[in-house]
XYZ file of C-alpha atoms in Angstrom:
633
model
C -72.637 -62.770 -38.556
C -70.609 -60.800 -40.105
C -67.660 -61.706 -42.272
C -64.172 -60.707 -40.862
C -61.024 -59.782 -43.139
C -58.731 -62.460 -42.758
C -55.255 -61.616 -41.367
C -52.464 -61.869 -43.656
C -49.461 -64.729 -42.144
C -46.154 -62.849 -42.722
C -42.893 -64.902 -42.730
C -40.042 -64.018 -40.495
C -38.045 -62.613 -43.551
C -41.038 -60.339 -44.492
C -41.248 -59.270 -41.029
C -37.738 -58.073 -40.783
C -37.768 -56.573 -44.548
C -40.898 -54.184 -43.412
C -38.731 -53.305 -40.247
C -35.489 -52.602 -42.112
C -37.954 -50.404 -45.139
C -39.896 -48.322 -42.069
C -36.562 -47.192 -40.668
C -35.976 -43.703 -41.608
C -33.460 -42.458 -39.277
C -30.939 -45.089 -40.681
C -30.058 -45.761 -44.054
C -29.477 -49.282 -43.754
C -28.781 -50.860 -47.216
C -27.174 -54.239 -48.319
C -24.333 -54.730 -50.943
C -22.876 -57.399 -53.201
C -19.520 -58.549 -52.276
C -17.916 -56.257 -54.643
C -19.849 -53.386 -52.922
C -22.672 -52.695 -55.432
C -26.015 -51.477 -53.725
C -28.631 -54.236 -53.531
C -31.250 -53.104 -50.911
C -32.328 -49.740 -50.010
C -34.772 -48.362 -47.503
C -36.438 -45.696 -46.696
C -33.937 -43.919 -44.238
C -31.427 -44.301 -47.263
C -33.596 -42.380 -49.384
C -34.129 -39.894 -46.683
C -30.603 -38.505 -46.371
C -29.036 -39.538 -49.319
C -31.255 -37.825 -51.596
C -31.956 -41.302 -54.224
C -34.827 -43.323 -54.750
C -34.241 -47.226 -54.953
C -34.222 -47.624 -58.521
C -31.796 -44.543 -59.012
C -29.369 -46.482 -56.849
C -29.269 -50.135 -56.796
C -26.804 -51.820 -58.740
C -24.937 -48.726 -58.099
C -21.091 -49.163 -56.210
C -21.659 -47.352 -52.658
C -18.347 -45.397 -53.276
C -20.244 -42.701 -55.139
C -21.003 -41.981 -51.855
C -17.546 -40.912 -50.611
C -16.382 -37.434 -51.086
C -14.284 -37.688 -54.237
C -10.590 -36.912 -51.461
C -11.758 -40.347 -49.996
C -12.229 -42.356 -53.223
C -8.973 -41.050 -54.556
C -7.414 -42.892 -51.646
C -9.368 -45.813 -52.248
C -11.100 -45.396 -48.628
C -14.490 -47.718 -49.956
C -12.140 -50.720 -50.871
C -10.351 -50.198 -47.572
C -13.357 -50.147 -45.697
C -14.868 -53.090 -47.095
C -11.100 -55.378 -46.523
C -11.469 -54.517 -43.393
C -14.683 -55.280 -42.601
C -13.703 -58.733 -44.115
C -10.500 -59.063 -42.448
C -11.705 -57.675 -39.086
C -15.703 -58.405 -38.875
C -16.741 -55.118 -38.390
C -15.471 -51.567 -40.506
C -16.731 -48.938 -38.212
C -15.953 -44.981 -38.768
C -17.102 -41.462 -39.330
C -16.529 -39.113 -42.405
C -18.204 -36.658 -44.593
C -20.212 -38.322 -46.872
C -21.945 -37.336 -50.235
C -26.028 -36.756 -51.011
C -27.089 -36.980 -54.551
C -27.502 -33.323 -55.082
C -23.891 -32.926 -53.754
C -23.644 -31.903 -50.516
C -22.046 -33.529 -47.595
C -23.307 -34.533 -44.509
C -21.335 -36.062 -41.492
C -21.676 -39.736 -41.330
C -21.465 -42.909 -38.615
C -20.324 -45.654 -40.769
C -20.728 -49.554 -39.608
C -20.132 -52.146 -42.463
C -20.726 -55.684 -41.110
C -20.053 -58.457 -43.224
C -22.567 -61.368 -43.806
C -22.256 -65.065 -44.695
C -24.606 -68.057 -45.505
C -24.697 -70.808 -43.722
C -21.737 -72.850 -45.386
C -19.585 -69.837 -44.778
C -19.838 -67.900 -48.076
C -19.408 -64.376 -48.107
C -22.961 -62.998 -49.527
C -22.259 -59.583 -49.287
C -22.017 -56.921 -46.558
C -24.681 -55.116 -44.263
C -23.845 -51.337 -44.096
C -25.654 -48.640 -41.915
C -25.292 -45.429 -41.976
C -26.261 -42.282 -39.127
C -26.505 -38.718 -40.453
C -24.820 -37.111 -36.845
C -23.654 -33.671 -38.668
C -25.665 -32.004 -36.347
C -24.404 -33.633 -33.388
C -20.663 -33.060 -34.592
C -21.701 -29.329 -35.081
C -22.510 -29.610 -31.677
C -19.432 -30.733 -29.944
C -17.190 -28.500 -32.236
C -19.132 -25.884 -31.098
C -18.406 -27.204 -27.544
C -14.940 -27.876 -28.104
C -14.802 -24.124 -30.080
C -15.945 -22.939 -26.302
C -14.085 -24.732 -24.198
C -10.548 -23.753 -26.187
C -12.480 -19.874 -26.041
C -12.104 -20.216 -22.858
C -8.933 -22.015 -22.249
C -7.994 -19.434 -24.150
C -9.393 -16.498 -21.852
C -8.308 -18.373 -18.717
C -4.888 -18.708 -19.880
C -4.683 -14.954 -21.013
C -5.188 -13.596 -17.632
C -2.121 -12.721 -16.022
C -3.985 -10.406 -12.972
C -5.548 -13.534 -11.838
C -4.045 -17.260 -10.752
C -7.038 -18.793 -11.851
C -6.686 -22.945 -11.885
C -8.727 -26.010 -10.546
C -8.561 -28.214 -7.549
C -9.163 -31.902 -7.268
C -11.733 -32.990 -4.429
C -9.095 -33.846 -2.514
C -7.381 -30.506 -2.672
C -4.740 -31.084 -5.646
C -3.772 -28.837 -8.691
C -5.312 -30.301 -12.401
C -4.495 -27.066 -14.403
C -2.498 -23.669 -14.421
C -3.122 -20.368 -16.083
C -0.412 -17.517 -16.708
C -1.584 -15.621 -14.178
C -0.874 -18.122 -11.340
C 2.676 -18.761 -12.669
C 3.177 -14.724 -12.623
C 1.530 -14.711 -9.303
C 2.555 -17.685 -7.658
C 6.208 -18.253 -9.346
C 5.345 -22.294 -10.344
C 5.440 -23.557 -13.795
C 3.160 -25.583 -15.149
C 4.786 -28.559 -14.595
C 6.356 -28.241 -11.512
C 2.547 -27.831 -9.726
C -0.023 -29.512 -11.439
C -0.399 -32.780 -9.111
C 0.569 -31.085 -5.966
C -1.640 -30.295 -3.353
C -2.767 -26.636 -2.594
C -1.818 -26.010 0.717
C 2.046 -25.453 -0.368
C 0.693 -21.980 -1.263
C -0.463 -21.312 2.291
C 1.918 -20.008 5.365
C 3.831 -22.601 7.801
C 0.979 -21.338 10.684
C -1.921 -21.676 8.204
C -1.261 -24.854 7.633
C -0.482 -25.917 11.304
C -4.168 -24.480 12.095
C -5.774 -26.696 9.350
C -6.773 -23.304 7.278
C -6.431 -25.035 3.787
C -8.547 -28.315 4.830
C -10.955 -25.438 6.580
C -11.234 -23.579 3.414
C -12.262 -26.904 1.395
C -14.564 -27.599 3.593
C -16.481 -24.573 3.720
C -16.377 -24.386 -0.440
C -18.017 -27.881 -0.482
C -20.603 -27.099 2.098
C -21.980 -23.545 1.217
C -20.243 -23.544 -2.212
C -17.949 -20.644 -1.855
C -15.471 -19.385 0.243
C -13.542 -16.607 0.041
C -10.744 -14.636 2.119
C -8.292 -12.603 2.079
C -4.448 -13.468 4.384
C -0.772 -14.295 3.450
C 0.391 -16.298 0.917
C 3.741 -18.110 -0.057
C 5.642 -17.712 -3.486
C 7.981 -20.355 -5.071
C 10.643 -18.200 -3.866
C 9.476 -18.401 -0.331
C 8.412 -14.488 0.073
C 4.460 -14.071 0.799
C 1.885 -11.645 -0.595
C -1.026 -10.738 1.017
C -3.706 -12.456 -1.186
C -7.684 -12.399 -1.955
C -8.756 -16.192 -2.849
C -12.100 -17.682 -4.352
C -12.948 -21.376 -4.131
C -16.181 -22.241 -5.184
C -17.438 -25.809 -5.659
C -17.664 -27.311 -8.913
C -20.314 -30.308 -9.513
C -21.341 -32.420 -12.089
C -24.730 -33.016 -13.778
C -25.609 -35.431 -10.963
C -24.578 -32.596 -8.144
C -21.470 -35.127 -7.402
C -18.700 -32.755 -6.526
C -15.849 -33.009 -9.146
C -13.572 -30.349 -7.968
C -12.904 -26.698 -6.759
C -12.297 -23.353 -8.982
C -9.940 -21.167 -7.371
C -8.920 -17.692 -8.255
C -6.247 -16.124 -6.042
C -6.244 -12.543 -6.648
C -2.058 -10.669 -5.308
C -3.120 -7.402 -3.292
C -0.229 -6.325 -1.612
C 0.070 -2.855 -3.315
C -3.163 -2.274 -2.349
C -2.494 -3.020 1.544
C 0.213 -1.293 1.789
C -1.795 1.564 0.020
C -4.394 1.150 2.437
C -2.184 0.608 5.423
C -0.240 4.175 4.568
C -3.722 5.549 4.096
C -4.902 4.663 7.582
C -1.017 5.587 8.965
C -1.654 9.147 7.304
C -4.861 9.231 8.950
C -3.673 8.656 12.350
C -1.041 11.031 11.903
C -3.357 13.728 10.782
C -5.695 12.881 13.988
C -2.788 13.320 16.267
C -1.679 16.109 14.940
C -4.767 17.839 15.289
C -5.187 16.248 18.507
C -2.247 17.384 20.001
C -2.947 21.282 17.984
C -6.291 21.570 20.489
C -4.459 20.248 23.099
C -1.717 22.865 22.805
C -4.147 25.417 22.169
C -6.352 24.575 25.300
C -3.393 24.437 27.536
C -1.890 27.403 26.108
C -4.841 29.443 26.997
C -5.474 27.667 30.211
C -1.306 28.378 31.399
C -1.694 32.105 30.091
C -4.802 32.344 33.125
C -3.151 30.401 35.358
C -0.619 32.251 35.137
C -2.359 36.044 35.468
C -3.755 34.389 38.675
C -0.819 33.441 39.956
C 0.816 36.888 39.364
C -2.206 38.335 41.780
C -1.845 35.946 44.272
C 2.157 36.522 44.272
C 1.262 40.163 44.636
C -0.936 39.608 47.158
C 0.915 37.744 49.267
C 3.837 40.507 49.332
C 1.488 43.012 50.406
C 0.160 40.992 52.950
C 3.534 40.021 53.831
C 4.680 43.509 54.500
C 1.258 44.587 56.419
C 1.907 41.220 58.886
C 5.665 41.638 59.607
C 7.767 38.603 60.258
C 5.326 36.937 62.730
C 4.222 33.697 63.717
C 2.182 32.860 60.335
C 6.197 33.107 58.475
C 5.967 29.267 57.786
C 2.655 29.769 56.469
C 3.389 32.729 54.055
C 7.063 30.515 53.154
C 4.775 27.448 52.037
C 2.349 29.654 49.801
C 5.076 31.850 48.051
C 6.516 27.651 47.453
C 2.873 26.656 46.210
C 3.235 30.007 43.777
C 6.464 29.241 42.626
C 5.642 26.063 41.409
C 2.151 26.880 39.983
C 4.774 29.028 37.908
C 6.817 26.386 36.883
C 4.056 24.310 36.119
C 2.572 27.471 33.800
C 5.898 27.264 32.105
C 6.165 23.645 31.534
C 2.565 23.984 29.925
C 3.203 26.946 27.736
C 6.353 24.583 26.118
C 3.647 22.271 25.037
C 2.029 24.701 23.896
C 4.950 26.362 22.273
C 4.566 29.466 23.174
C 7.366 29.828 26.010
C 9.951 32.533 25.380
C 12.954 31.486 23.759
C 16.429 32.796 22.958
C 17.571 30.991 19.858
C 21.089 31.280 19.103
C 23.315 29.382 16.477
C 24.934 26.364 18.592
C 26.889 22.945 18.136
C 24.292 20.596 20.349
C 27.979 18.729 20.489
C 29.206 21.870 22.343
C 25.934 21.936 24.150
C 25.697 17.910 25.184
C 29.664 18.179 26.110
C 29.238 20.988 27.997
C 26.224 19.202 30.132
C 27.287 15.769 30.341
C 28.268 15.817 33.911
C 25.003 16.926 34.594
C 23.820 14.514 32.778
C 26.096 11.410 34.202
C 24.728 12.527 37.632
C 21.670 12.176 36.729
C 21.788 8.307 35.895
C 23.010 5.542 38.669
C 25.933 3.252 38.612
C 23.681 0.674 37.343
C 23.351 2.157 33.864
C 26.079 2.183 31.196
C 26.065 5.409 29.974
C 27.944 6.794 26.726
C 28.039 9.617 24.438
C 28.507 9.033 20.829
C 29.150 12.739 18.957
C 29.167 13.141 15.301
C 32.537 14.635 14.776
C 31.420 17.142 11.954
C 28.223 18.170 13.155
C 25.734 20.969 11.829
C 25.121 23.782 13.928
C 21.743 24.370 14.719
C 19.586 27.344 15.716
C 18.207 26.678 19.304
C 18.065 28.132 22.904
C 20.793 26.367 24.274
C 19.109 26.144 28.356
C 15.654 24.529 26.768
C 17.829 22.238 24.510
C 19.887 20.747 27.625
C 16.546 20.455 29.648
C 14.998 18.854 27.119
C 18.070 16.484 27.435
C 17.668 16.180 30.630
C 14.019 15.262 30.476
C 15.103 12.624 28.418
C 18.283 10.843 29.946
C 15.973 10.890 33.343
C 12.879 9.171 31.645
C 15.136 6.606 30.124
C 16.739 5.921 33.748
C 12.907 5.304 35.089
C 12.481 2.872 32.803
C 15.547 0.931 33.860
C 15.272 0.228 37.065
C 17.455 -2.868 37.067
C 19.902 -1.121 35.160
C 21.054 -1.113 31.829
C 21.826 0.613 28.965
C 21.543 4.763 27.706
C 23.225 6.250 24.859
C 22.989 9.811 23.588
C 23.874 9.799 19.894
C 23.997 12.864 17.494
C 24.347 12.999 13.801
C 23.935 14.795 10.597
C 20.897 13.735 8.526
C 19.987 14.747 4.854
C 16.246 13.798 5.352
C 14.008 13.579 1.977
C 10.103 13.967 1.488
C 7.751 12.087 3.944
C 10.595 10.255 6.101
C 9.798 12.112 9.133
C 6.264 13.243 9.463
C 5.933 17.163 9.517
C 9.504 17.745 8.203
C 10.590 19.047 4.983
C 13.411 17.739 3.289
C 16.659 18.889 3.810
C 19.910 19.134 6.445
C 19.156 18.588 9.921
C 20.496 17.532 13.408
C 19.441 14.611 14.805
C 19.939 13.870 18.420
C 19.010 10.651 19.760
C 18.498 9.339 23.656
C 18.033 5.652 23.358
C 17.544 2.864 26.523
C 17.609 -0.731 26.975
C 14.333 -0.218 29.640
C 10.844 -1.657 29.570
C 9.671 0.233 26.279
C 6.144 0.812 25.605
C 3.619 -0.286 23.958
C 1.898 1.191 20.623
C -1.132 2.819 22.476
C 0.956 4.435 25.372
C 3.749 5.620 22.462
C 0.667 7.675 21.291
C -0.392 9.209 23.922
C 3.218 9.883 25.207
C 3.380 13.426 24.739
C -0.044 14.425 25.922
C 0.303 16.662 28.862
C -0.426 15.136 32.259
C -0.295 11.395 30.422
C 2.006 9.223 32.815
C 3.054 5.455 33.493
C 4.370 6.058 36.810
C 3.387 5.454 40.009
C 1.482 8.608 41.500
C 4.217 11.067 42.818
C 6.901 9.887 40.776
C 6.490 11.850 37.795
C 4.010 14.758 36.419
C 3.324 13.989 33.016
C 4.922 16.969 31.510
C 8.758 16.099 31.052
C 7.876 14.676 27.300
C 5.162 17.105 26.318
C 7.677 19.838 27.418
C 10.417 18.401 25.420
C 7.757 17.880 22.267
C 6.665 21.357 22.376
C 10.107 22.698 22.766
C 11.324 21.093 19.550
C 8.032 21.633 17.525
C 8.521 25.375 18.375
C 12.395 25.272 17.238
C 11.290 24.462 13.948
C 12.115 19.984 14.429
C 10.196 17.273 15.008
C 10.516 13.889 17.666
C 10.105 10.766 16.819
C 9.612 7.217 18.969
C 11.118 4.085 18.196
C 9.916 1.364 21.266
C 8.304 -1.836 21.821
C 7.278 -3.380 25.072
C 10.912 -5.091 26.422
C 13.013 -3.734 23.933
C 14.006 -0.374 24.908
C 13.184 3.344 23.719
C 14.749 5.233 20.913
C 13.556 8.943 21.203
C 14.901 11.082 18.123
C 14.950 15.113 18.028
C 15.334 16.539 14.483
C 16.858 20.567 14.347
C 16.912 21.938 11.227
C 20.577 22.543 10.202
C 21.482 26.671 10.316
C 21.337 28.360 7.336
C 24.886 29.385 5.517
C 26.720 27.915 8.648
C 29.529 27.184 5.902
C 29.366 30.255 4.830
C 32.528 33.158 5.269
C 32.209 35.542 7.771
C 33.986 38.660 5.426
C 31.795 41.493 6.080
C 32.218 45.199 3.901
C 32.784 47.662 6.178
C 31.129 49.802 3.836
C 27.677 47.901 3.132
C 24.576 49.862 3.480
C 22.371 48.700 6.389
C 18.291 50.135 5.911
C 16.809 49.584 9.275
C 13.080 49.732 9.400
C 11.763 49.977 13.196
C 8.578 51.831 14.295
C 9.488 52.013 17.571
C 11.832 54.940 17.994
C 14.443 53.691 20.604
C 14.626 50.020 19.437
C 15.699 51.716 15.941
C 18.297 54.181 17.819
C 19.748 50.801 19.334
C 19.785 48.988 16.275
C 21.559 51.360 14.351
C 23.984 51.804 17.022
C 24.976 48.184 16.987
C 25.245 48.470 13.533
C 27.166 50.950 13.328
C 29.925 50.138 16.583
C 30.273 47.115 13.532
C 31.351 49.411 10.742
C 28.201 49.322 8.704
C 26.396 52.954 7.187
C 22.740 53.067 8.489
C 19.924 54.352 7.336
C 16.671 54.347 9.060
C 12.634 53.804 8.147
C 9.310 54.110 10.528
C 7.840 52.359 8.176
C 7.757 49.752 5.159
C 6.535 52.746 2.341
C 8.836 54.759 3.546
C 11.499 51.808 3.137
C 10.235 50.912 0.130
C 11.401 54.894 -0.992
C 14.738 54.376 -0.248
C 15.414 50.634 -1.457
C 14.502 52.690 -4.927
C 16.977 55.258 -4.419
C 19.316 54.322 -2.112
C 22.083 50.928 -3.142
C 21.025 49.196 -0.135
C 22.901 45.550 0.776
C 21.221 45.014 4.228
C 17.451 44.999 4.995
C 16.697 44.426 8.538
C 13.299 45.273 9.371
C 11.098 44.814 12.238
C 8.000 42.190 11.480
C 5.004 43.624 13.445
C 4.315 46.796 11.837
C 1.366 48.831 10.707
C 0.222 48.524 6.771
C 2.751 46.380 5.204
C 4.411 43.950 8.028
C 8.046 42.785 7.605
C 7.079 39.677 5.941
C 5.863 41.634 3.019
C 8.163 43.921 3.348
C 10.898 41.279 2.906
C 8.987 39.663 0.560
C 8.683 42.399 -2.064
C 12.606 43.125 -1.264
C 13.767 39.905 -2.423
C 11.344 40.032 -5.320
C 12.647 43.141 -6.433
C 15.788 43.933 -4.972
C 17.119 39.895 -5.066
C 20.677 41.179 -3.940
C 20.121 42.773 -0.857
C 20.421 40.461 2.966
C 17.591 40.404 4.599
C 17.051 39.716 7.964
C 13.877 39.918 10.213
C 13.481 40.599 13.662
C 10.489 40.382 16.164
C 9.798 39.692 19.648
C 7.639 36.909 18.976
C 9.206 33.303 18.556
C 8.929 32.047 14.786
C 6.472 29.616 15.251
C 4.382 32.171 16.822
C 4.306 34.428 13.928
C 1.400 33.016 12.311
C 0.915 35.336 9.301
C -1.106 34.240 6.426
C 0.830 33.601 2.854
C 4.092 34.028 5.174
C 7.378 31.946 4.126
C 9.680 32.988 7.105
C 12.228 30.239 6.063
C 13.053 32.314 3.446
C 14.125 34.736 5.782
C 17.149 35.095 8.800
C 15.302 35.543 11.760
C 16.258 37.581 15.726
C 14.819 37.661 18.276
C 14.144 40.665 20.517
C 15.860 42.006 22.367
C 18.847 40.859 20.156
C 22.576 41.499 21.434
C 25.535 42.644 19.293
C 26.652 38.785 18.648
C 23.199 38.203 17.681
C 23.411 40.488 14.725
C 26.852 38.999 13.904
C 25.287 35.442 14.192
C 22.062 37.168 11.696
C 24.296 38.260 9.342
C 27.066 35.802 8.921
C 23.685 33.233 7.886
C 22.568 36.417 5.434
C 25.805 36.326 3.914
């Protein structure tokens, strides 16, 4: 058998003394009642750097830092863990070799059974890393407080589960026009539009951040102030540790600069599509009328000869209803080649006052008694340069379309008035003077998409027979070929506003003196046009001298003092354009006025400024050269 050791019987108190010793994370030490150490163990030893016999007997206040002791903090703590029970704290404390470590302090103290105070029971935690920790946590957190509150592109704040504002960054007050103050605690949705929140959006949006985690949009927002900008929000779900949801991060980004960039954007793109749109368009039914009309000229022909061979016989009312057909294929070849702008015109310098006057009981006819009708003439009006017979059918085309679309009555004003127009206010135009002349109706309107199209040849809202889709796209092409632009203002039930822009006439304030003796260089390569120009010129009093040619011009304009250039355009080797060009370059005191049998527009030469120039047209009458030069002047 063999002998076992026998087990050693520990007491209670030994069992608790090995206990308190084995500790190591603690130092758990007693003292005397005047604070003097009188146990130690090992966890004591461990962070406080001494060994039991280097410290007992010792008062603990050597290990304060020597800030603390001057304020007597180890007497305090020890009258108040008398007076209270319990002294509990942190602080830096002191190791033997000097250094300081952050310590949890509890000083308990103890009495024997009769109620005498023996001494007191002090522990102590070594948590410096732990409080390294949290300022390092705290240092991040106010980082990026910091950062949050810095932004000022951004309204970047939180939510509450239930929707409500806990903080408020710069940014959102810049954005959003609320103090701190006044928002925190209200809910969210006050940022939203009245019809938003009647359709439940900012519950909606909530909802979808809590369920997928994010949602994001863009739509109108309201300011403090009441105004709204259009707005790109964030809202993602926040959770905690335990994936309960705490909250909502929302960042609310203001975007209406960039809308309206991109809105102008898309507008300019539009524009540029129906401008080319309606370029093709013109050039297709420009080349299509030209045909047409060759075609029509043979079958016009035709039917003369035929005509003559038959005699008036019984086929009359036959040969009446073709030469009708032929006339108005022609007038349909002419309202197509005003489209296209390349009808003939005879431009002249004109008051469209004078004109409008001067056609307003055509024009009053033209309306019934249902329709108010009024004039309303700018009393000091611009002249314009225009062919006076397209202007008032252009008129025309518009009073009558704005009595189609009142059939119940109501109504029609024609309004004219002088305009100083700057860059990009009216598409196509540059700025300057002009003339605008507006027809405007109380009728049906239209809507966006038919306001597009409205100029397109053959495009129509009426019935079938009551209209041929050309009255607009003649009056568009007209203008677009005088050198203006027109513009629509209509929505469905509210009416149509249809504005014509003229360019104002050059020097139409101008004097009208003119020297008998000025020097007049005509330059024509067509023999009798030059004999009749320089017969006009001189029944006016002017001295003439002639070129063939724009060398031979050039010749003279070096040795001759010449103060009028009028020169033809078309012309072999240098054209009038250059020719007038290298004039006023040169020669910056001499008039200079061109002249060609093409319409302005038409004259599509390359590097060619022609509103530089005074333009006639051929053939050109004696008050056209008076018009020509009183603008040169």
């Amino acid at each position: 058998m063999t002998n076992q050791p026998a087990k050693k019987t520990l007491t209670e108190e030994q069992r608790f003394q090995y206990l308190i010793s084995g500790i190591s994370d603690y130092a758990i030490y007693m003292l005397d009642p005047e604070g003097h150490v009188s146990s130690w163990n090992a966890g004591a030893q461990r962070f406080k750097g001494y060994l039991a016999p280097e410290i007992l007997g010792q008062h603990f206040s050597r290990f304060y830092t020597p800030e603390d002791r001057a304020t007597n903090l180890p007497e305090r703590a020890l009258a108040t863990a008398l007076a209270e029970g319990k002294y509990e704290a942190e602080g830096w404390r002191m190791r033997q070799d000097g250094t300081r470590f952050w310590a949890s302090v509890v000083i308990d103290p103890i009495y024997d059974e009769q109620g005498t105070l023996l001494g007191y029971a002090k522990i102590t935690r070594d948590i410096t890393e732990k409080r390294q920790a949290e300022q390092a946590l705290r240092a991040s957190e106010e980082r990026f407080r910091l950062l949050v509150q810095g932004v000022t592109d951004y309204a970047i704040y939180m939510l509450s589960p239930d929707g409500t504002v806990t903080n408020w960054n710069v940014g959102a007050e810049r954005i959003k026009g609320y103090s701190y103050n006044e928002i925190v605690g209200q809910h969210f949705s006050r940022f939203y539009t009245e019809e938003d929140r009647g359709a439940g959006l900012p519950a909606r949006a909530l909802g979808n951040a809590a369920r997928e985690g994010r949602y994001e949009a863009e739509g109108w927002r309201l300011r403090k102030d009441g105004t709204r900008f259009w707005a790109h929000v964030v809202i993602d779900a926040v959770h905690d540790e335990m994936g309960s949801l705490i909250g909502f991060a929302k960042i609310t980004r203001d975007l209406t600069e960039k809308k309206k960039a991109d809105a102008a954007l898309a507008e300019a793109n539009a524009a540029l599509f129906q401008a080319q749109k309606m370029e093709s368009i013109g050039q297709l039914t420009g080349g299509i009328a030209h045909d047409f009309n060759n075609l029509l000229s043979v079958l016009a022909s035709g039917l003369e000869v035929l005509a003559l061979g038959r005699g008036a016989g019984a086929d009359a009312k036959t040969f009446d209803s073709m030469r009708r057909a032929i006339d108005r294929g022609a007038t349909l070849t002419q309202q197509l080649l005003a489209f296209a702008r390349q009808q003939p015109l005879q431009p002249e310098t004109r008051s469209v006052n004078r004109l409008i006057s001067g056609f307003e009981s055509v024009l009053r006819r033209a309306v019934n008694a249902s329709i108010d009708f009024q004039v309303k003439l700018e009393p000091q009006i611009r002249t314009t340069v225009i062919d006076s017979a397209r202007f008032e059918s252009a008129i025309l085309n518009l009073v009558v379309n704005a009595r189609d679309a009142m059939p119940e009555g109501g109504h029609l004003q024609i309004e004219t008035a002088n305009v100083d127009l700057v860059e990009g206010e009216v598409r196509g135009l540059a700025p300057g003077p002009y003339v605008r002349v507006t027809v405007s109706d109380t009728g049906t309107g239209m809507t966006p998409e038919t306001a597009a199209r409205a100029f397109e040849p053959f495009y129509t809202t009426k019935e079938v027979g009551k209209g041929t889709g050309l009255g607009l796209s003649q009056v568009y092409g007209f203008i677009k070929q005088s050198g203006g632009e027109v513009v629509i203002g209509t929505a469905p039930g509210e009416g149509t506003s249809i504005s014509i822009f003229l360019p104002a006439a050059p020097g139409q304030d101008g004097g009208t003196h003119q020297d008998n003796t000025e020097l007049v260089l005509i330059v024509e390569d067509e023999p009798d046009l030059m004999d009749v120009a320089s017969a006009l010129f001189i029944s006016m009093g002017y001295e003439v001298v002639t070129a063939s040619g724009s060398q031979e011009a050039i010749k003279l304009l070096a040795t001759r003092d010449v103060d009028i250039l009028f020169t033809d355009v078309i012309m072999p080797g240098m054209n009038g354009i250059e020719l007038a060009t290298y004039t006023q370059a040169n020669y910056p005191e001499v008039k200079t006025i061109l002249a060609s049998g093409y319409p302005l527009p038409a004259l599509k030469l390359e590097n060619a400024k022609l509103d530089d120039f005074v333009f006639v047209g051929k053939p050109y009458r004696l008050s056209d050269l008076a018009r020509a030069l009183r603008s040169a002047a």
